[in-house]
Amino acid sequence: MERVKERERAVAETVAAVRRIEGEQGITREALSAIRAELLALAACSDLFPPEDFPAPDDGLENRLYTLSLDPDKRFALYLNRGSAQKDTAPHNHTTWAVVVGVVGEEHNKIYRRPAGEAAVPMEVIEEITVKPGTGVCLLPEDIHSIHMRGDGPKLHLHMYGKAISEMTQRVKYELESGRAEFYPPHPDAR
Ligand SMILES: [Fe+2]
């Protein structure tokens, strides 16, 4: 299991760099860009993340989150997300910073602006980016995105958050047409 050991070592180095960046710079767009650079370097080692090590869900779930690293205080959570053929999330926030980079396949992201103070105003897409090998998105805690996956090929992406998915107990999703906010429960499957 040389590969597993090598992966653990590379993950530990990356997470150490991410902790250092957040500690030195705080949570800013510039800091998240630096964190994205670290995660892109890890994702470029795609030999460490073969699809067979991270099987797709066969129990009806649309995606599976494999925990690669999580601090004892539930901070600095790095997951490998194995997507299935088709998945669309509602626009949502994370209540912590988030960076997503591609390892294999494509994950289309839409970034939104929610007009302030207006309850019945449609969500406005301000940017679209397809996250694939060599690209990534950075989201501040209040930023809103949605994810759209298509096609049968394997999709593996690194998702890193300032805190564990299980701790995202206050996040919100938005109805596309009305902009209405509602509680978005944590993903049930982070293993
Ligand atoms: Fe998200």
PDB file of C-alpha atoms and ligand atoms in Angstrom:
ATOM      1  CA  MET A   1       0.000   0.000   0.000  1.00  0.00           C
ATOM      2  CA  GLU A   2       2.779   2.330  -0.968  1.00  0.00           C
ATOM      3  CA  ARG A   3       0.255   4.542  -2.707  1.00  0.00           C
ATOM      4  CA  VAL A   4      -1.849   4.996   0.435  1.00  0.00           C
ATOM      5  CA  LYS A   5       1.211   6.032   2.445  1.00  0.00           C
ATOM      6  CA  GLU A   6       2.354   8.398  -0.278  1.00  0.00           C
ATOM      7  CA  ARG A   7      -1.131   9.921  -0.458  1.00  0.00           C
ATOM      8  CA  GLU A   8      -1.251  10.400   3.328  1.00  0.00           C
ATOM      9  CA  ARG A   9       2.110  12.121   3.248  1.00  0.00           C
ATOM     10  CA  ALA A  10       1.116  14.435   0.379  1.00  0.00           C
ATOM     11  CA  VAL A  11      -2.219  15.256   2.039  1.00  0.00           C
ATOM     12  CA  ALA A  12      -0.511  16.046   5.361  1.00  0.00           C
ATOM     13  CA  GLU A  13       1.955  18.396   3.643  1.00  0.00           C
ATOM     14  CA  THR A  14      -0.837  20.186   1.791  1.00  0.00           C
ATOM     15  CA  VAL A  15      -2.991  20.620   4.883  1.00  0.00           C
ATOM     16  CA  ALA A  16       0.016  21.939   6.833  1.00  0.00           C
ATOM     17  CA  ALA A  17       0.527  24.566   4.113  1.00  0.00           C
ATOM     18  CA  VAL A  18      -3.183  25.475   4.199  1.00  0.00           C
ATOM     19  CA  ARG A  19      -3.119  25.904   7.997  1.00  0.00           C
ATOM     20  CA  ARG A  20      -0.072  28.139   7.621  1.00  0.00           C
ATOM     21  CA  ILE A  21      -1.699  30.295   4.924  1.00  0.00           C
ATOM     22  CA  GLU A  22      -4.895  30.802   6.924  1.00  0.00           C
ATOM     23  CA  GLY A  23      -2.854  31.536  10.069  1.00  0.00           C
ATOM     24  CA  GLU A  24      -0.717  34.143   8.324  1.00  0.00           C
ATOM     25  CA  GLN A  25      -3.287  35.770   6.039  1.00  0.00           C
ATOM     26  CA  GLY A  26      -6.664  35.095   7.629  1.00  0.00           C
ATOM     27  CA  ILE A  27      -9.673  34.402   5.422  1.00  0.00           C
ATOM     28  CA  THR A  28      -9.460  36.646   2.362  1.00  0.00           C
ATOM     29  CA  ARG A  29      -9.779  36.109  -1.391  1.00  0.00           C
ATOM     30  CA  GLU A  30      -5.986  36.293  -1.649  1.00  0.00           C
ATOM     31  CA  ALA A  31      -5.545  33.672   1.066  1.00  0.00           C
ATOM     32  CA  LEU A  32      -8.051  31.390  -0.657  1.00  0.00           C
ATOM     33  CA  SER A  33      -6.158  31.778  -3.954  1.00  0.00           C
ATOM     34  CA  ALA A  34      -2.989  30.670  -2.169  1.00  0.00           C
ATOM     35  CA  ILE A  35      -4.876  27.723  -0.662  1.00  0.00           C
ATOM     36  CA  ARG A  36      -6.186  26.840  -4.132  1.00  0.00           C
ATOM     37  CA  ALA A  37      -2.601  26.764  -5.445  1.00  0.00           C
ATOM     38  CA  GLU A  38      -1.674  24.222  -2.751  1.00  0.00           C
ATOM     39  CA  LEU A  39      -4.701  22.074  -3.547  1.00  0.00           C
ATOM     40  CA  LEU A  40      -4.052  22.256  -7.298  1.00  0.00           C
ATOM     41  CA  ALA A  41      -0.517  20.968  -6.686  1.00  0.00           C
ATOM     42  CA  LEU A  42      -1.957  18.047  -4.692  1.00  0.00           C
ATOM     43  CA  ALA A  43      -4.649  17.340  -7.310  1.00  0.00           C
ATOM     44  CA  ALA A  44      -1.991  17.288 -10.032  1.00  0.00           C
ATOM     45  CA  CYS A  45      -0.643  14.113  -8.397  1.00  0.00           C
ATOM     46  CA  SER A  46      -3.596  12.241  -9.879  1.00  0.00           C
ATOM     47  CA  ASP A  47      -1.735   8.898  -9.553  1.00  0.00           C
ATOM     48  CA  LEU A  48      -2.399   9.252  -5.805  1.00  0.00           C
ATOM     49  CA  PHE A  49      -6.169   9.429  -6.378  1.00  0.00           C
ATOM     50  CA  PRO A  50      -7.109   6.574  -8.717  1.00  0.00           C
ATOM     51  CA  PRO A  51     -10.891   6.245  -9.130  1.00  0.00           C
ATOM     52  CA  GLU A  52     -10.789   2.620  -7.884  1.00  0.00           C
ATOM     53  CA  ASP A  53      -9.623   3.812  -4.447  1.00  0.00           C
ATOM     54  CA  PHE A  54     -12.731   6.034  -4.174  1.00  0.00           C
ATOM     55  CA  PRO A  55     -15.682   4.087  -5.564  1.00  0.00           C
ATOM     56  CA  ALA A  56     -18.845   5.836  -6.652  1.00  0.00           C
ATOM     57  CA  PRO A  57     -21.891   5.412  -4.436  1.00  0.00           C
ATOM     58  CA  ASP A  58     -23.976   2.340  -5.268  1.00  0.00           C
ATOM     59  CA  ASP A  59     -26.683   3.037  -2.713  1.00  0.00           C
ATOM     60  CA  GLY A  60     -28.636   5.744  -4.487  1.00  0.00           C
ATOM     61  CA  LEU A  61     -26.677   8.714  -3.165  1.00  0.00           C
ATOM     62  CA  GLU A  62     -25.532  11.192  -5.802  1.00  0.00           C
ATOM     63  CA  ASN A  63     -22.019  11.565  -4.468  1.00  0.00           C
ATOM     64  CA  ARG A  64     -19.722  10.249  -1.773  1.00  0.00           C
ATOM     65  CA  LEU A  65     -17.350  12.311   0.334  1.00  0.00           C
ATOM     66  CA  TYR A  66     -14.187  10.532   1.467  1.00  0.00           C
ATOM     67  CA  THR A  67     -12.412  12.270   4.349  1.00  0.00           C
ATOM     68  CA  LEU A  68      -8.721  12.717   3.522  1.00  0.00           C
ATOM     69  CA  SER A  69      -7.876  14.943   6.507  1.00  0.00           C
ATOM     70  CA  LEU A  70      -9.665  16.536   9.445  1.00  0.00           C
ATOM     71  CA  ASP A  71      -8.147  18.236  12.477  1.00  0.00           C
ATOM     72  CA  PRO A  72      -9.221  17.000  15.958  1.00  0.00           C
ATOM     73  CA  ASP A  73     -11.115  20.277  16.488  1.00  0.00           C
ATOM     74  CA  LYS A  74     -13.039  19.641  13.222  1.00  0.00           C
ATOM     75  CA  ARG A  75     -11.172  22.388  11.364  1.00  0.00           C
ATOM     76  CA  PHE A  76      -9.371  22.139   8.001  1.00  0.00           C
ATOM     77  CA  ALA A  77     -11.529  19.434   6.435  1.00  0.00           C
ATOM     78  CA  LEU A  78     -10.250  17.943   3.190  1.00  0.00           C
ATOM     79  CA  TYR A  79     -12.516  15.552   1.307  1.00  0.00           C
ATOM     80  CA  LEU A  80     -12.359  13.716  -1.959  1.00  0.00           C
ATOM     81  CA  ASN A  81     -15.766  14.013  -3.576  1.00  0.00           C
ATOM     82  CA  ARG A  82     -16.653  11.134  -5.908  1.00  0.00           C
ATOM     83  CA  GLY A  83     -19.537  12.295  -8.044  1.00  0.00           C
ATOM     84  CA  SER A  84     -22.046  10.213  -9.942  1.00  0.00           C
ATOM     85  CA  ALA A  85     -23.428  10.798 -13.428  1.00  0.00           C
ATOM     86  CA  GLN A  86     -25.919  13.502 -12.662  1.00  0.00           C
ATOM     87  CA  LYS A  87     -26.200  15.892  -9.772  1.00  0.00           C
ATOM     88  CA  ASP A  88     -27.551  19.389  -9.336  1.00  0.00           C
ATOM     89  CA  THR A  89     -27.457  21.170  -6.004  1.00  0.00           C
ATOM     90  CA  ALA A  90     -29.489  24.220  -5.064  1.00  0.00           C
ATOM     91  CA  PRO A  91     -27.549  27.466  -4.648  1.00  0.00           C
ATOM     92  CA  HIS A  92     -26.079  27.362  -1.126  1.00  0.00           C
ATOM     93  CA  ASN A  93     -23.469  28.865   1.174  1.00  0.00           C
ATOM     94  CA  HIS A  94     -21.059  27.003   3.491  1.00  0.00           C
ATOM     95  CA  THR A  95     -20.693  29.243   6.592  1.00  0.00           C
ATOM     96  CA  THR A  96     -16.949  28.633   6.256  1.00  0.00           C
ATOM     97  CA  TRP A  97     -14.432  29.087   3.451  1.00  0.00           C
ATOM     98  CA  ALA A  98     -14.378  26.506   0.677  1.00  0.00           C
ATOM     99  CA  VAL A  99     -11.973  25.636  -2.151  1.00  0.00           C
ATOM    100  CA  VAL A 100     -12.770  22.987  -4.796  1.00  0.00           C
ATOM    101  CA  VAL A 101     -10.234  21.718  -7.359  1.00  0.00           C
ATOM    102  CA  GLY A 102     -10.437  19.028 -10.050  1.00  0.00           C
ATOM    103  CA  VAL A 103      -8.625  15.685 -10.054  1.00  0.00           C
ATOM    104  CA  VAL A 104     -10.603  13.737 -12.703  1.00  0.00           C
ATOM    105  CA  GLY A 105     -13.677  14.812 -14.687  1.00  0.00           C
ATOM    106  CA  GLU A 106     -15.730  17.990 -14.592  1.00  0.00           C
ATOM    107  CA  GLU A 107     -17.883  19.674 -11.949  1.00  0.00           C
ATOM    108  CA  HIS A 108     -19.697  22.715 -13.259  1.00  0.00           C
ATOM    109  CA  ASN A 109     -20.114  25.547 -10.711  1.00  0.00           C
ATOM    110  CA  LYS A 110     -22.378  28.575 -10.808  1.00  0.00           C
ATOM    111  CA  ILE A 111     -21.667  31.487  -8.467  1.00  0.00           C
ATOM    112  CA  TYR A 112     -24.591  33.709  -7.464  1.00  0.00           C
ATOM    113  CA  ARG A 113     -25.415  37.101  -6.119  1.00  0.00           C
ATOM    114  CA  ARG A 114     -28.514  37.425  -3.984  1.00  0.00           C
ATOM    115  CA  PRO A 115     -30.041  40.893  -4.215  1.00  0.00           C
ATOM    116  CA  ALA A 116     -29.928  42.285  -0.676  1.00  0.00           C
ATOM    117  CA  GLY A 117     -33.102  42.704   1.299  1.00  0.00           C
ATOM    118  CA  GLU A 118     -35.489  41.517  -1.401  1.00  0.00           C
ATOM    119  CA  ALA A 119     -37.313  38.309  -0.538  1.00  0.00           C
ATOM    120  CA  ALA A 120     -38.951  37.587  -3.917  1.00  0.00           C
ATOM    121  CA  VAL A 121     -36.101  38.233  -6.332  1.00  0.00           C
ATOM    122  CA  PRO A 122     -34.567  35.472  -8.482  1.00  0.00           C
ATOM    123  CA  MET A 123     -30.991  34.411  -7.808  1.00  0.00           C
ATOM    124  CA  GLU A 124     -28.551  36.046 -10.214  1.00  0.00           C
ATOM    125  CA  VAL A 125     -25.659  34.030 -11.694  1.00  0.00           C
ATOM    126  CA  ILE A 126     -22.540  36.211 -11.722  1.00  0.00           C
ATOM    127  CA  GLU A 127     -19.950  33.621 -12.784  1.00  0.00           C
ATOM    128  CA  GLU A 128     -19.770  30.095 -14.161  1.00  0.00           C
ATOM    129  CA  ILE A 129     -16.697  27.899 -13.986  1.00  0.00           C
ATOM    130  CA  THR A 130     -16.147  24.260 -14.883  1.00  0.00           C
ATOM    131  CA  VAL A 131     -13.869  22.774 -12.273  1.00  0.00           C
ATOM    132  CA  LYS A 132     -11.629  20.170 -13.934  1.00  0.00           C
ATOM    133  CA  PRO A 133      -7.956  19.187 -13.607  1.00  0.00           C
ATOM    134  CA  GLY A 134      -5.897  22.375 -13.259  1.00  0.00           C
ATOM    135  CA  THR A 135      -8.792  24.625 -12.186  1.00  0.00           C
ATOM    136  CA  GLY A 136     -10.579  25.436  -8.954  1.00  0.00           C
ATOM    137  CA  VAL A 137     -13.073  27.729  -7.255  1.00  0.00           C
ATOM    138  CA  CYS A 138     -12.665  29.701  -4.021  1.00  0.00           C
ATOM    139  CA  LEU A 139     -15.644  30.687  -1.876  1.00  0.00           C
ATOM    140  CA  LEU A 140     -15.775  32.931   1.182  1.00  0.00           C
ATOM    141  CA  PRO A 141     -18.168  31.831   3.962  1.00  0.00           C
ATOM    142  CA  GLU A 142     -21.074  33.899   2.643  1.00  0.00           C
ATOM    143  CA  ASP A 143     -20.506  33.188  -1.077  1.00  0.00           C
ATOM    144  CA  ILE A 144     -23.237  31.190  -2.822  1.00  0.00           C
ATOM    145  CA  HIS A 145     -22.688  28.477  -5.436  1.00  0.00           C
ATOM    146  CA  SER A 146     -24.392  25.476  -7.003  1.00  0.00           C
ATOM    147  CA  ILE A 147     -22.844  22.321  -8.487  1.00  0.00           C
ATOM    148  CA  HIS A 148     -23.926  20.584 -11.705  1.00  0.00           C
ATOM    149  CA  MET A 149     -22.495  17.259 -12.872  1.00  0.00           C
ATOM    150  CA  ARG A 150     -23.131  15.532 -16.187  1.00  0.00           C
ATOM    151  CA  GLY A 151     -21.934  12.419 -18.003  1.00  0.00           C
ATOM    152  CA  ASP A 152     -20.951   8.907 -16.965  1.00  0.00           C
ATOM    153  CA  GLY A 153     -17.182   9.237 -16.516  1.00  0.00           C
ATOM    154  CA  PRO A 154     -15.636   9.253 -13.041  1.00  0.00           C
ATOM    155  CA  LYS A 155     -15.575  12.627 -11.291  1.00  0.00           C
ATOM    156  CA  LEU A 156     -13.106  13.173  -8.475  1.00  0.00           C
ATOM    157  CA  HIS A 157     -12.628  16.570  -6.894  1.00  0.00           C
ATOM    158  CA  LEU A 158     -10.851  17.792  -3.786  1.00  0.00           C
ATOM    159  CA  HIS A 159     -13.186  19.800  -1.552  1.00  0.00           C
ATOM    160  CA  MET A 160     -11.538  21.657   1.289  1.00  0.00           C
ATOM    161  CA  TYR A 161     -13.431  23.619   3.926  1.00  0.00           C
ATOM    162  CA  GLY A 162     -12.490  25.673   6.968  1.00  0.00           C
ATOM    163  CA  LYS A 163     -14.484  23.223   9.085  1.00  0.00           C
ATOM    164  CA  ALA A 164     -16.000  19.755   8.726  1.00  0.00           C
ATOM    165  CA  ILE A 165     -19.226  19.208   6.807  1.00  0.00           C
ATOM    166  CA  SER A 166     -20.777  17.883  10.031  1.00  0.00           C
ATOM    167  CA  GLU A 167     -20.178  21.306  11.620  1.00  0.00           C
ATOM    168  CA  MET A 168     -22.018  23.212   8.874  1.00  0.00           C
ATOM    169  CA  THR A 169     -25.234  23.263  10.830  1.00  0.00           C
ATOM    170  CA  GLN A 170     -26.312  26.788   9.928  1.00  0.00           C
ATOM    171  CA  ARG A 171     -25.975  26.807   6.162  1.00  0.00           C
ATOM    172  CA  VAL A 172     -28.638  28.051   3.865  1.00  0.00           C
ATOM    173  CA  LYS A 173     -29.884  27.087   0.408  1.00  0.00           C
ATOM    174  CA  TYR A 174     -31.805  29.404  -1.875  1.00  0.00           C
ATOM    175  CA  GLU A 175     -34.730  28.799  -4.195  1.00  0.00           C
ATOM    176  CA  LEU A 176     -33.640  29.784  -7.696  1.00  0.00           C
ATOM    177  CA  GLU A 177     -36.797  31.603  -8.760  1.00  0.00           C
ATOM    178  CA  SER A 178     -37.787  33.366  -5.556  1.00  0.00           C
ATOM    179  CA  GLY A 179     -34.431  33.748  -3.837  1.00  0.00           C
ATOM    180  CA  ARG A 180     -36.137  32.417  -0.720  1.00  0.00           C
ATOM    181  CA  ALA A 181     -33.700  31.049   1.842  1.00  0.00           C
ATOM    182  CA  GLU A 182     -34.158  27.820   3.725  1.00  0.00           C
ATOM    183  CA  PHE A 183     -32.071  25.625   6.025  1.00  0.00           C
ATOM    184  CA  TYR A 184     -29.633  23.337   4.167  1.00  0.00           C
ATOM    185  CA  PRO A 185     -28.709  20.347   6.310  1.00  0.00           C
ATOM    186  CA  PRO A 186     -25.135  19.002   6.348  1.00  0.00           C
ATOM    187  CA  HIS A 187     -24.333  16.339   3.722  1.00  0.00           C
ATOM    188  CA  PRO A 188     -25.270  12.991   5.284  1.00  0.00           C
ATOM    189  CA  ASP A 189     -22.341  11.052   3.880  1.00  0.00           C
ATOM    190  CA  ALA A 190     -18.879  12.168   4.856  1.00  0.00           C
ATOM    191  CA  ARG A 191     -16.804   9.081   5.614  1.00  0.00           C
TER     192      ARG A 191
HETATM  193 FE    FE B   1     -21.019  23.710  -1.902  1.00  0.00          FE
END
